[in-house]
Amino acid sequence: MAESIPFTDLGLLAREVWPEIRQPFLQALLSGCYVGGDAVTDFETAWAAYCGVSHAVGVGNGTDAIELTLEAIGVGAGDEVVVPANTFVATAEAVVRAGAVPRFADVDDATLLLTAETLEPAITPRTAAVIVVHLYGQMPDMDALDRVVRRAGVPLVEDAAQAHGATWNGRRAGSFGVAGCFSFYPGKNLGAFGDAGAVVTRDAVLAERVRTLANHGRVGGSAHYEHALVGTNSRLDALQAIVLSAKLAHNERWTEARIALADEYAQRLAGSPVRLVVRNPAARNVYHLLVARTADRDRVRARLAGQGIDTGVHYPTPCHLQPAFARFAAEPLPVAERAAGEVLSLPLFPHMTDEHVMRVCDVLDAVTGEDRDELVDA
Ligand SMILES: *Cc1c(COP(=O)(O)O)cnc(C)c1O
């Protein structure tokens, strides 16, 4: 059988950066400074600059980044926060953890993202914030969303966990809302060697408030025993910050490799019944995931698996139909519900080759070709 194709290969990324991090790793270990410190501050400075904002606060993970942001802007009990139904469950989870109620909005059929049209009906007098998710690596029409939230008079928070380096009209993810929330979970485009996250913002007061909440309510960031707020423990480790700083220096090259592979897929699959999620020309899609849609998803997926090709489904159940969140579901959301049965994430990672793409597409052609033959036979 031909060589198998993994869904992603994080080991190859680690192999590339290891020579650059082994020395700083050893220094950090010997220094005894493992949580916070210069390595964290250096990464925060670099990450804020990359996102085109003035402040970044390293936190424990992306879910905390969202929850802490909501708390810091005063969202809590009695409030509703609009979230798209098609997202990783953490977006809605953070809303509930912050004490508020998620209000699910449907998504656009072409991009599977929130749009002004799908957002508007989800806004109510209780709406206290809107979370836009740049799902799969693509930002939605931020100008149109901005008009809706301005009219509603509520803050926009960006869940940019899948959108490191994505742009809308040249402006980076994380720089549009009151804050941008990032995850550096290992599998994200910029991933640590464990859990990590960050909140980015132009607002110095908001940044300081997130930092305080993330560090047991301590004002000023150090390890003293004066606690002004009831916070939590969600801080970035020095070792993770070292990995992230090293990987950040490679991130544009890795992102361009993802985009080139996605272009290759798009050309190869033009006219195929396996349709890729539509790319908006005003957006720089950083292709955290390359998502296709096909009516016969489970069979196509099984056939790829039979050829040693690993795929994913993001996500098989929309948030509002998850057992944990069904009590917040107000009405059916037909686009998200239909997409959940059709989406199929194809292998895509920076070290993948064009030959890999061709093999995946050859198998897709063979499976969908059989469909056509069956129709002719019938
Ligand atoms: C990964 C992810 C999160 C959560 O990030 P963690 O670091 O895993 O907590 C939130 N939202 C989206 C869209 C994600 O993909």
mmCIF file of C-alpha atoms and ligand atoms in Angstrom:
data_model
loop_
_atom_site.group_PDB
_atom_site.id
_atom_site.type_symbol
_atom_site.label_atom_id
_atom_site.label_comp_id
_atom_site.label_asym_id
_atom_site.label_seq_id
_atom_site.Cartn_x
_atom_site.Cartn_y
_atom_site.Cartn_z
ATOM 1 C CA MET A 1 0.000 0.000 0.000
ATOM 2 C CA ALA A 2 1.126 3.580 -0.635
ATOM 3 C CA GLU A 3 2.647 5.646 2.166
ATOM 4 C CA SER A 4 0.036 6.812 4.669
ATOM 5 C CA ILE A 5 -0.746 10.520 5.001
ATOM 6 C CA PRO A 6 -1.266 11.862 8.513
ATOM 7 C CA PHE A 7 -3.795 14.598 9.237
ATOM 8 C CA THR A 8 -1.007 16.756 10.640
ATOM 9 C CA ASP A 9 2.585 16.221 11.811
ATOM 10 C CA LEU A 10 3.584 18.227 14.864
ATOM 11 C CA GLY A 11 6.812 16.288 15.302
ATOM 12 C CA LEU A 12 8.245 17.827 12.129
ATOM 13 C CA LEU A 13 7.617 21.333 13.512
ATOM 14 C CA ALA A 14 9.337 20.376 16.780
ATOM 15 C CA ARG A 15 12.286 18.958 14.864
ATOM 16 C CA GLU A 16 12.733 22.292 13.047
ATOM 17 C CA VAL A 17 12.769 24.452 16.182
ATOM 18 C CA TRP A 18 14.564 22.130 18.595
ATOM 19 C CA PRO A 19 18.095 23.387 17.743
ATOM 20 C CA GLU A 20 16.921 26.939 18.548
ATOM 21 C CA ILE A 21 15.200 26.146 21.833
ATOM 22 C CA ARG A 22 17.479 23.613 23.493
ATOM 23 C CA GLN A 23 19.850 26.259 24.883
ATOM 24 C CA PRO A 24 17.136 28.681 26.142
ATOM 25 C CA PHE A 25 15.294 25.644 27.593
ATOM 26 C CA LEU A 26 18.336 24.608 29.597
ATOM 27 C CA GLN A 27 18.930 28.180 30.765
ATOM 28 C CA ALA A 28 15.306 28.504 31.896
ATOM 29 C CA LEU A 29 15.474 25.166 33.731
ATOM 30 C CA LEU A 30 18.634 26.176 35.559
ATOM 31 C CA SER A 31 17.309 29.663 36.359
ATOM 32 C CA GLY A 32 14.406 28.168 38.315
ATOM 33 C CA CYS A 33 11.972 30.700 36.786
ATOM 34 C CA TYR A 34 9.238 28.543 35.272
ATOM 35 C CA VAL A 35 6.056 30.631 35.363
ATOM 36 C CA GLY A 36 6.152 34.158 33.945
ATOM 37 C CA GLY A 37 9.469 36.013 33.756
ATOM 38 C CA ASP A 38 11.462 37.434 30.835
ATOM 39 C CA ALA A 39 10.712 34.599 28.400
ATOM 40 C CA VAL A 40 6.986 35.246 28.832
ATOM 41 C CA THR A 41 7.340 39.027 28.556
ATOM 42 C CA ASP A 42 9.455 38.644 25.398
ATOM 43 C CA PHE A 43 6.857 36.426 23.767
ATOM 44 C CA GLU A 44 4.006 38.750 24.793
ATOM 45 C CA THR A 45 5.797 41.700 23.181
ATOM 46 C CA ALA A 46 6.459 39.747 19.974
ATOM 47 C CA TRP A 47 2.923 38.380 19.818
ATOM 48 C CA ALA A 48 1.302 41.814 20.303
ATOM 49 C CA ALA A 49 3.488 43.208 17.491
ATOM 50 C CA TYR A 50 2.607 40.280 15.209
ATOM 51 C CA CYS A 51 -1.106 40.955 15.777
ATOM 52 C CA GLY A 52 -0.693 44.701 15.278
ATOM 53 C CA VAL A 53 -1.833 45.668 18.779
ATOM 54 C CA SER A 54 -0.127 47.162 21.811
ATOM 55 C CA HIS A 55 -0.768 44.482 24.467
ATOM 56 C CA ALA A 56 -0.675 40.721 24.779
ATOM 57 C CA VAL A 57 -1.248 38.783 27.994
ATOM 58 C CA GLY A 58 -0.125 35.164 28.091
ATOM 59 C CA VAL A 59 -2.645 32.842 29.767
ATOM 60 C CA GLY A 60 -3.032 29.112 30.341
ATOM 61 C CA ASN A 61 -5.093 28.219 27.252
ATOM 62 C CA GLY A 62 -7.505 29.590 24.665
ATOM 63 C CA THR A 63 -10.660 28.784 26.608
ATOM 64 C CA ASP A 64 -9.399 30.808 29.567
ATOM 65 C CA ALA A 65 -8.443 33.623 27.181
ATOM 66 C CA ILE A 66 -12.126 33.943 26.218
ATOM 67 C CA GLU A 67 -13.503 33.506 29.737
ATOM 68 C CA LEU A 68 -11.063 36.019 31.243
ATOM 69 C CA THR A 69 -11.828 38.538 28.484
ATOM 70 C CA LEU A 70 -15.568 38.283 29.136
ATOM 71 C CA GLU A 71 -15.027 38.719 32.887
ATOM 72 C CA ALA A 72 -12.680 41.634 32.299
ATOM 73 C CA ILE A 73 -15.249 43.495 30.184
ATOM 74 C CA GLY A 74 -17.905 42.884 32.819
ATOM 75 C CA VAL A 75 -19.979 40.184 31.140
ATOM 76 C CA GLY A 76 -21.626 37.822 33.599
ATOM 77 C CA ALA A 77 -24.903 36.723 35.203
ATOM 78 C CA GLY A 78 -28.022 37.863 33.351
ATOM 79 C CA ASP A 79 -26.119 38.586 30.139
ATOM 80 C CA GLU A 80 -26.369 36.909 26.778
ATOM 81 C CA VAL A 81 -23.355 36.480 24.508
ATOM 82 C CA VAL A 82 -23.884 35.646 20.849
ATOM 83 C CA VAL A 83 -21.681 32.834 19.525
ATOM 84 C CA PRO A 84 -21.816 30.998 16.196
ATOM 85 C CA ALA A 85 -23.284 27.475 16.376
ATOM 86 C CA ASN A 86 -20.478 26.199 14.146
ATOM 87 C CA THR A 87 -17.388 26.432 16.351
ATOM 88 C CA PHE A 88 -15.337 24.371 18.757
ATOM 89 C CA VAL A 89 -17.387 24.011 21.943
ATOM 90 C CA ALA A 90 -14.883 26.083 23.971
ATOM 91 C CA THR A 91 -16.366 29.326 22.614
ATOM 92 C CA ALA A 92 -19.742 28.598 24.224
ATOM 93 C CA GLU A 93 -18.137 26.929 27.242
ATOM 94 C CA ALA A 94 -16.228 30.099 28.121
ATOM 95 C CA VAL A 95 -19.477 32.092 28.020
ATOM 96 C CA VAL A 96 -21.156 29.731 30.507
ATOM 97 C CA ARG A 97 -18.045 29.635 32.739
ATOM 98 C CA ALA A 98 -18.151 33.442 32.830
ATOM 99 C CA GLY A 99 -21.707 33.183 34.181
ATOM 100 C CA ALA A 100 -23.511 34.341 31.027
ATOM 101 C CA VAL A 101 -25.807 32.577 28.575
ATOM 102 C CA PRO A 102 -24.687 31.685 25.042
ATOM 103 C CA ARG A 103 -27.094 32.678 22.309
ATOM 104 C CA PHE A 104 -26.339 30.628 19.204
ATOM 105 C CA ALA A 105 -26.375 32.198 15.755
ATOM 106 C CA ASP A 106 -26.423 30.350 12.447
ATOM 107 C CA VAL A 107 -23.597 30.685 9.912
ATOM 108 C CA ASP A 108 -23.242 31.535 6.241
ATOM 109 C CA ASP A 109 -23.507 28.534 3.907
ATOM 110 C CA ALA A 110 -20.477 29.448 1.765
ATOM 111 C CA THR A 111 -17.905 30.178 4.499
ATOM 112 C CA LEU A 112 -19.576 28.519 7.532
ATOM 113 C CA LEU A 113 -18.811 31.744 9.446
ATOM 114 C CA LEU A 114 -20.955 34.310 11.251
ATOM 115 C CA THR A 115 -22.163 37.140 9.005
ATOM 116 C CA ALA A 116 -24.177 40.321 9.600
ATOM 117 C CA GLU A 117 -27.268 38.471 8.315
ATOM 118 C CA THR A 118 -26.891 35.511 10.672
ATOM 119 C CA LEU A 119 -25.785 37.647 13.643
ATOM 120 C CA GLU A 120 -28.598 40.197 13.560
ATOM 121 C CA PRO A 121 -31.501 37.872 14.522
ATOM 122 C CA ALA A 122 -29.535 36.536 17.531
ATOM 123 C CA ILE A 123 -29.175 39.970 19.139
ATOM 124 C CA THR A 124 -31.630 40.721 21.948
ATOM 125 C CA PRO A 125 -31.947 43.454 24.606
ATOM 126 C CA ARG A 126 -29.898 41.173 26.925
ATOM 127 C CA THR A 127 -26.948 40.846 24.516
ATOM 128 C CA ALA A 128 -23.812 42.000 26.337
ATOM 129 C CA ALA A 129 -21.176 40.895 23.793
ATOM 130 C CA VAL A 130 -20.713 39.105 20.485
ATOM 131 C CA ILE A 131 -17.950 36.549 19.942
ATOM 132 C CA VAL A 132 -16.909 36.167 16.321
ATOM 133 C CA VAL A 133 -14.957 32.979 15.545
ATOM 134 C CA HIS A 134 -12.435 33.023 12.687
ATOM 135 C CA LEU A 135 -13.114 29.358 12.091
ATOM 136 C CA TYR A 136 -10.786 27.166 10.027
ATOM 137 C CA GLY A 137 -8.380 30.130 9.636
ATOM 138 C CA GLN A 138 -10.667 32.569 7.833
ATOM 139 C CA MET A 139 -12.075 35.877 9.054
ATOM 140 C CA PRO A 140 -15.638 36.816 8.102
ATOM 141 C CA ASP A 141 -16.652 40.241 6.740
ATOM 142 C CA MET A 142 -15.474 42.223 9.753
ATOM 143 C CA ASP A 143 -16.767 45.569 8.399
ATOM 144 C CA ALA A 144 -20.315 44.231 8.183
ATOM 145 C CA LEU A 145 -20.103 42.595 11.632
ATOM 146 C CA ASP A 146 -18.678 45.778 13.081
ATOM 147 C CA ARG A 147 -21.690 47.754 11.820
ATOM 148 C CA VAL A 148 -24.093 45.320 13.515
ATOM 149 C CA VAL A 149 -22.329 45.369 16.898
ATOM 150 C CA ARG A 150 -21.984 49.163 16.792
ATOM 151 C CA ARG A 151 -25.694 49.552 16.125
ATOM 152 C CA ALA A 152 -26.397 47.155 19.023
ATOM 153 C CA GLY A 153 -23.911 49.039 21.209
ATOM 154 C CA VAL A 154 -22.130 45.872 22.383
ATOM 155 C CA PRO A 155 -18.446 44.875 22.339
ATOM 156 C CA LEU A 156 -17.040 42.422 19.803
ATOM 157 C CA VAL A 157 -14.643 39.742 21.072
ATOM 158 C CA GLU A 158 -12.614 37.699 18.591
ATOM 159 C CA ASP A 159 -12.096 33.973 19.113
ATOM 160 C CA ALA A 160 -8.942 33.788 16.996
ATOM 161 C CA ALA A 161 -7.863 30.343 18.232
ATOM 162 C CA GLN A 162 -7.718 29.083 14.631
ATOM 163 C CA ALA A 163 -6.531 32.296 12.982
ATOM 164 C CA HIS A 164 -2.917 33.143 13.857
ATOM 165 C CA GLY A 165 -1.863 35.651 11.186
ATOM 166 C CA ALA A 166 -5.217 35.701 9.373
ATOM 167 C CA THR A 167 -6.281 39.105 8.037
ATOM 168 C CA TRP A 168 -9.367 40.951 6.842
ATOM 169 C CA ASN A 169 -8.448 43.620 4.278
ATOM 170 C CA GLY A 170 -4.844 43.380 5.451
ATOM 171 C CA ARG A 171 -5.574 43.816 9.170
ATOM 172 C CA ARG A 172 -4.679 40.981 11.503
ATOM 173 C CA ALA A 173 -6.999 38.763 13.519
ATOM 174 C CA GLY A 174 -7.140 39.960 17.100
ATOM 175 C CA SER A 175 -6.891 43.647 16.200
ATOM 176 C CA PHE A 176 -10.593 44.262 15.412
ATOM 177 C CA GLY A 177 -12.483 43.506 18.607
ATOM 178 C CA VAL A 178 -12.075 44.874 22.130
ATOM 179 C CA ALA A 179 -9.822 41.833 22.482
ATOM 180 C CA GLY A 180 -8.613 38.846 20.479
ATOM 181 C CA CYS A 181 -8.366 35.443 22.159
ATOM 182 C CA PHE A 182 -5.737 32.974 20.983
ATOM 183 C CA SER A 183 -5.026 29.360 21.777
ATOM 184 C CA PHE A 184 -1.551 27.887 21.379
ATOM 185 C CA TYR A 185 -2.749 24.319 21.886
ATOM 186 C CA PRO A 186 -0.201 22.081 20.109
ATOM 187 C CA GLY A 187 -2.360 21.491 17.023
ATOM 188 C CA LYS A 188 -3.115 25.177 16.331
ATOM 189 C CA ASN A 189 -1.149 26.993 13.614
ATOM 190 C CA LEU A 190 1.134 28.395 16.311
ATOM 191 C CA GLY A 191 1.284 25.692 18.937
ATOM 192 C CA ALA A 192 3.177 25.194 22.189
ATOM 193 C CA PHE A 193 4.432 21.883 23.608
ATOM 194 C CA GLY A 194 1.336 21.804 25.819
ATOM 195 C CA ASP A 195 -1.538 24.149 26.650
ATOM 196 C CA ALA A 196 -1.092 27.904 26.290
ATOM 197 C CA GLY A 197 -3.073 30.967 25.204
ATOM 198 C CA ALA A 198 -3.093 34.753 25.007
ATOM 199 C CA VAL A 199 -5.405 37.761 25.014
ATOM 200 C CA VAL A 200 -4.408 40.644 22.725
ATOM 201 C CA THR A 201 -5.858 44.150 22.893
ATOM 202 C CA ARG A 202 -5.160 47.847 22.273
ATOM 203 C CA ASP A 203 -6.729 48.660 25.641
ATOM 204 C CA ALA A 204 -4.093 48.917 28.391
ATOM 205 C CA VAL A 205 -6.708 48.846 31.165
ATOM 206 C CA LEU A 206 -8.359 45.725 29.764
ATOM 207 C CA ALA A 207 -4.955 44.016 29.365
ATOM 208 C CA GLU A 208 -4.087 44.770 32.991
ATOM 209 C CA ARG A 209 -7.450 43.485 34.170
ATOM 210 C CA VAL A 210 -6.999 40.190 32.300
ATOM 211 C CA ARG A 211 -3.492 39.882 33.760
ATOM 212 C CA THR A 212 -4.842 40.487 37.263
ATOM 213 C CA LEU A 213 -7.690 37.971 36.863
ATOM 214 C CA ALA A 214 -5.293 35.360 35.438
ATOM 215 C CA ASN A 215 -2.922 35.725 38.389
ATOM 216 C CA HIS A 216 -5.187 35.178 41.427
ATOM 217 C CA GLY A 217 -6.456 38.753 41.335
ATOM 218 C CA ARG A 218 -3.053 40.284 42.021
ATOM 219 C CA VAL A 219 -2.672 43.836 40.709
ATOM 220 C CA GLY A 220 0.722 44.565 39.192
ATOM 221 C CA GLY A 221 1.658 41.056 38.208
ATOM 222 C CA SER A 222 4.147 39.931 40.841
ATOM 223 C CA ALA A 223 3.816 37.152 43.407
ATOM 224 C CA HIS A 224 2.687 39.295 46.370
ATOM 225 C CA TYR A 225 -0.206 38.366 48.698
ATOM 226 C CA GLU A 226 -2.610 41.201 48.009
ATOM 227 C CA HIS A 227 -5.638 40.075 46.017
ATOM 228 C CA ALA A 228 -7.860 42.851 44.676
ATOM 229 C CA LEU A 229 -10.143 40.603 42.640
ATOM 230 C CA VAL A 230 -11.307 36.994 42.790
ATOM 231 C CA GLY A 231 -9.187 35.712 39.951
ATOM 232 C CA THR A 232 -7.949 32.324 38.926
ATOM 233 C CA ASN A 233 -4.686 30.649 37.970
ATOM 234 C CA SER A 234 -4.161 30.843 34.221
ATOM 235 C CA ARG A 235 -0.605 31.865 33.400
ATOM 236 C CA LEU A 236 1.860 31.171 30.624
ATOM 237 C CA ASP A 237 4.904 29.003 31.406
ATOM 238 C CA ALA A 238 8.410 30.172 30.574
ATOM 239 C CA LEU A 239 9.128 26.931 28.690
ATOM 240 C CA GLN A 240 6.018 27.323 26.515
ATOM 241 C CA ALA A 241 6.894 30.972 25.871
ATOM 242 C CA ILE A 242 10.345 29.885 24.628
ATOM 243 C CA VAL A 243 8.764 27.393 22.215
ATOM 244 C CA LEU A 244 6.254 29.984 21.015
ATOM 245 C CA SER A 245 8.882 32.682 20.424
ATOM 246 C CA ALA A 246 10.994 30.242 18.412
ATOM 247 C CA LYS A 247 8.026 28.984 16.387
ATOM 248 C CA LEU A 248 6.758 32.520 15.788
ATOM 249 C CA ALA A 249 9.920 33.272 13.782
ATOM 250 C CA HIS A 250 8.893 30.466 11.378
ATOM 251 C CA ASN A 251 5.164 31.109 11.425
ATOM 252 C CA GLU A 252 4.847 33.178 8.241
ATOM 253 C CA ARG A 253 6.790 30.606 6.214
ATOM 254 C CA TRP A 254 4.698 27.758 7.639
ATOM 255 C CA THR A 255 1.523 29.752 6.982
ATOM 256 C CA GLU A 256 2.532 30.418 3.358
ATOM 257 C CA ALA A 257 3.168 26.684 2.954
ATOM 258 C CA ARG A 258 -0.374 25.971 4.215
ATOM 259 C CA ILE A 259 -1.832 28.525 1.796
ATOM 260 C CA ALA A 260 0.112 27.099 -1.168
ATOM 261 C CA LEU A 261 -1.119 23.571 -0.348
ATOM 262 C CA ALA A 262 -4.688 24.831 -0.010
ATOM 263 C CA ASP A 263 -4.346 26.483 -3.455
ATOM 264 C CA GLU A 264 -3.116 23.161 -4.823
ATOM 265 C CA TYR A 265 -6.167 21.389 -3.368
ATOM 266 C CA ALA A 266 -8.490 24.085 -4.762
ATOM 267 C CA GLN A 267 -7.112 23.754 -8.291
ATOM 268 C CA ARG A 268 -7.132 19.988 -8.184
ATOM 269 C CA LEU A 269 -10.700 19.786 -6.833
ATOM 270 C CA ALA A 270 -12.206 22.419 -9.171
ATOM 271 C CA GLY A 271 -15.430 20.917 -10.528
ATOM 272 C CA SER A 272 -15.368 18.010 -8.045
ATOM 273 C CA PRO A 273 -18.527 17.213 -6.077
ATOM 274 C CA VAL A 274 -16.251 17.511 -3.031
ATOM 275 C CA ARG A 275 -16.511 21.287 -2.536
ATOM 276 C CA LEU A 276 -14.090 23.301 -0.427
ATOM 277 C CA VAL A 277 -15.405 25.914 1.992
ATOM 278 C CA VAL A 278 -15.441 29.174 0.019
ATOM 279 C CA ARG A 279 -12.534 31.572 0.380
ATOM 280 C CA ASN A 280 -13.357 35.263 0.683
ATOM 281 C CA PRO A 281 -10.916 37.309 -1.461
ATOM 282 C CA ALA A 282 -10.694 40.065 1.200
ATOM 283 C CA ALA A 283 -9.536 37.537 3.804
ATOM 284 C CA ARG A 284 -6.135 35.959 4.226
ATOM 285 C CA ASN A 285 -7.192 32.449 5.125
ATOM 286 C CA VAL A 286 -4.372 30.805 7.132
ATOM 287 C CA TYR A 287 -5.965 27.355 6.709
ATOM 288 C CA HIS A 288 -5.834 26.015 10.207
ATOM 289 C CA LEU A 289 -8.125 23.417 8.649
ATOM 290 C CA LEU A 290 -8.876 22.651 5.014
ATOM 291 C CA VAL A 291 -12.564 21.846 5.115
ATOM 292 C CA ALA A 292 -14.461 20.236 2.257
ATOM 293 C CA ARG A 293 -18.147 19.376 2.059
ATOM 294 C CA THR A 294 -19.684 16.263 0.620
ATOM 295 C CA ALA A 295 -23.139 14.794 1.088
ATOM 296 C CA ASP A 296 -21.686 11.309 1.543
ATOM 297 C CA ARG A 297 -19.109 12.340 4.115
ATOM 298 C CA ASP A 298 -18.849 9.199 6.228
ATOM 299 C CA ARG A 299 -18.338 6.900 3.247
ATOM 300 C CA VAL A 300 -15.770 9.241 1.651
ATOM 301 C CA ARG A 301 -13.964 9.443 4.977
ATOM 302 C CA ALA A 302 -13.906 5.649 5.356
ATOM 303 C CA ARG A 303 -12.507 5.242 1.840
ATOM 304 C CA LEU A 304 -9.720 7.744 2.547
ATOM 305 C CA ALA A 305 -8.949 5.907 5.801
ATOM 306 C CA GLY A 306 -8.762 2.653 3.828
ATOM 307 C CA GLN A 307 -6.008 4.240 1.725
ATOM 308 C CA GLY A 308 -4.083 5.332 4.822
ATOM 309 C CA ILE A 309 -5.264 8.965 4.624
ATOM 310 C CA ASP A 310 -6.201 10.557 7.944
ATOM 311 C CA THR A 311 -9.023 13.121 8.044
ATOM 312 C CA GLY A 312 -11.033 14.978 10.685
ATOM 313 C CA VAL A 313 -14.556 16.333 11.169
ATOM 314 C CA HIS A 314 -14.853 19.875 12.518
ATOM 315 C CA TYR A 315 -17.400 19.567 13.947
ATOM 316 C CA PRO A 316 -19.765 16.580 13.865
ATOM 317 C CA THR A 317 -22.368 18.248 16.128
ATOM 318 C CA PRO A 318 -23.100 21.986 16.216
ATOM 319 C CA CYS A 319 -22.769 23.479 19.705
ATOM 320 C CA HIS A 320 -26.479 24.136 20.184
ATOM 321 C CA LEU A 321 -27.198 20.401 19.737
ATOM 322 C CA GLN A 322 -24.508 19.222 22.171
ATOM 323 C CA PRO A 323 -26.053 17.663 25.297
ATOM 324 C CA ALA A 324 -24.316 20.211 27.520
ATOM 325 C CA PHE A 325 -25.607 23.215 25.566
ATOM 326 C CA ALA A 326 -29.006 22.096 24.278
ATOM 327 C CA ARG A 327 -30.713 23.991 27.136
ATOM 328 C CA PHE A 328 -29.460 27.237 25.573
ATOM 329 C CA ALA A 329 -30.749 26.408 22.089
ATOM 330 C CA ALA A 330 -33.511 28.814 21.103
ATOM 331 C CA GLU A 331 -34.394 27.556 17.634
ATOM 332 C CA PRO A 332 -33.169 25.337 14.792
ATOM 333 C CA LEU A 333 -30.097 26.640 12.945
ATOM 334 C CA PRO A 334 -30.422 24.891 9.590
ATOM 335 C CA VAL A 335 -27.153 25.887 7.904
ATOM 336 C CA ALA A 336 -24.947 24.802 10.807
ATOM 337 C CA GLU A 337 -26.977 21.622 11.289
ATOM 338 C CA ARG A 338 -26.698 20.590 7.638
ATOM 339 C CA ALA A 339 -22.982 21.447 7.451
ATOM 340 C CA ALA A 340 -22.213 19.251 10.469
ATOM 341 C CA GLY A 341 -23.224 16.197 8.445
ATOM 342 C CA GLU A 342 -21.150 17.189 5.406
ATOM 343 C CA VAL A 343 -17.861 18.727 6.572
ATOM 344 C CA LEU A 344 -14.650 16.781 6.145
ATOM 345 C CA SER A 345 -11.234 18.197 7.069
ATOM 346 C CA LEU A 346 -8.515 16.993 4.690
ATOM 347 C CA PRO A 347 -4.824 16.585 5.640
ATOM 348 C CA LEU A 348 -2.970 19.920 5.635
ATOM 349 C CA PHE A 349 0.268 20.760 7.440
ATOM 350 C CA PRO A 350 3.319 22.836 6.498
ATOM 351 C CA HIS A 351 5.540 19.854 5.662
ATOM 352 C CA MET A 352 2.965 18.157 3.468
ATOM 353 C CA THR A 353 3.972 17.785 -0.202
ATOM 354 C CA ASP A 354 2.136 18.430 -3.470
ATOM 355 C CA GLU A 355 2.326 14.667 -4.092
ATOM 356 C CA HIS A 356 0.391 14.099 -0.877
ATOM 357 C CA VAL A 357 -2.289 16.525 -2.094
ATOM 358 C CA MET A 358 -2.488 14.718 -5.436
ATOM 359 C CA ARG A 359 -2.923 11.364 -3.715
ATOM 360 C CA VAL A 360 -5.718 12.640 -1.472
ATOM 361 C CA CYS A 361 -7.475 14.157 -4.490
ATOM 362 C CA ASP A 362 -7.008 10.990 -6.581
ATOM 363 C CA VAL A 363 -8.793 8.984 -3.896
ATOM 364 C CA LEU A 364 -11.540 11.629 -3.689
ATOM 365 C CA ASP A 365 -11.953 11.437 -7.477
ATOM 366 C CA ALA A 366 -12.168 7.656 -7.349
ATOM 367 C CA VAL A 367 -14.844 7.691 -4.611
ATOM 368 C CA THR A 368 -16.965 10.374 -6.229
ATOM 369 C CA GLY A 369 -16.446 8.777 -9.656
ATOM 370 C CA GLU A 370 -18.053 5.602 -8.280
ATOM 371 C CA ASP A 371 -21.055 7.685 -7.269
ATOM 372 C CA ARG A 372 -21.449 8.826 -10.861
ATOM 373 C CA ASP A 373 -21.052 5.238 -12.147
ATOM 374 C CA GLU A 374 -23.730 4.061 -9.720
ATOM 375 C CA LEU A 375 -26.079 6.746 -11.007
ATOM 376 C CA VAL A 376 -25.444 5.651 -14.597
ATOM 377 C CA ASP A 377 -26.033 1.987 -13.682
ATOM 378 C CA ALA A 378 -29.280 2.738 -11.863
HETATM 379 C C1 LIG B 1 -8.908 25.458 20.281
HETATM 380 C C2 LIG B 1 -10.028 26.394 20.306
HETATM 381 C C3 LIG B 1 -10.432 27.042 21.491
HETATM 382 C C4 LIG B 1 -9.898 26.677 22.848
HETATM 383 O O1 LIG B 1 -8.534 26.732 22.987
HETATM 384 P P1 LIG B 1 -7.815 25.807 24.106
HETATM 385 O O2 LIG B 1 -6.429 26.326 24.131
HETATM 386 O O3 LIG B 1 -7.916 24.407 23.622
HETATM 387 O O4 LIG B 1 -8.538 26.020 25.391
HETATM 388 C C5 LIG B 1 -11.427 27.983 21.422
HETATM 389 N N1 LIG B 1 -12.032 28.269 20.257
HETATM 390 C C6 LIG B 1 -11.702 27.667 19.098
HETATM 391 C C7 LIG B 1 -12.407 28.064 17.847
HETATM 392 C C8 LIG B 1 -10.696 26.696 19.095
HETATM 393 O O5 LIG B 1 -10.392 26.083 17.945
#
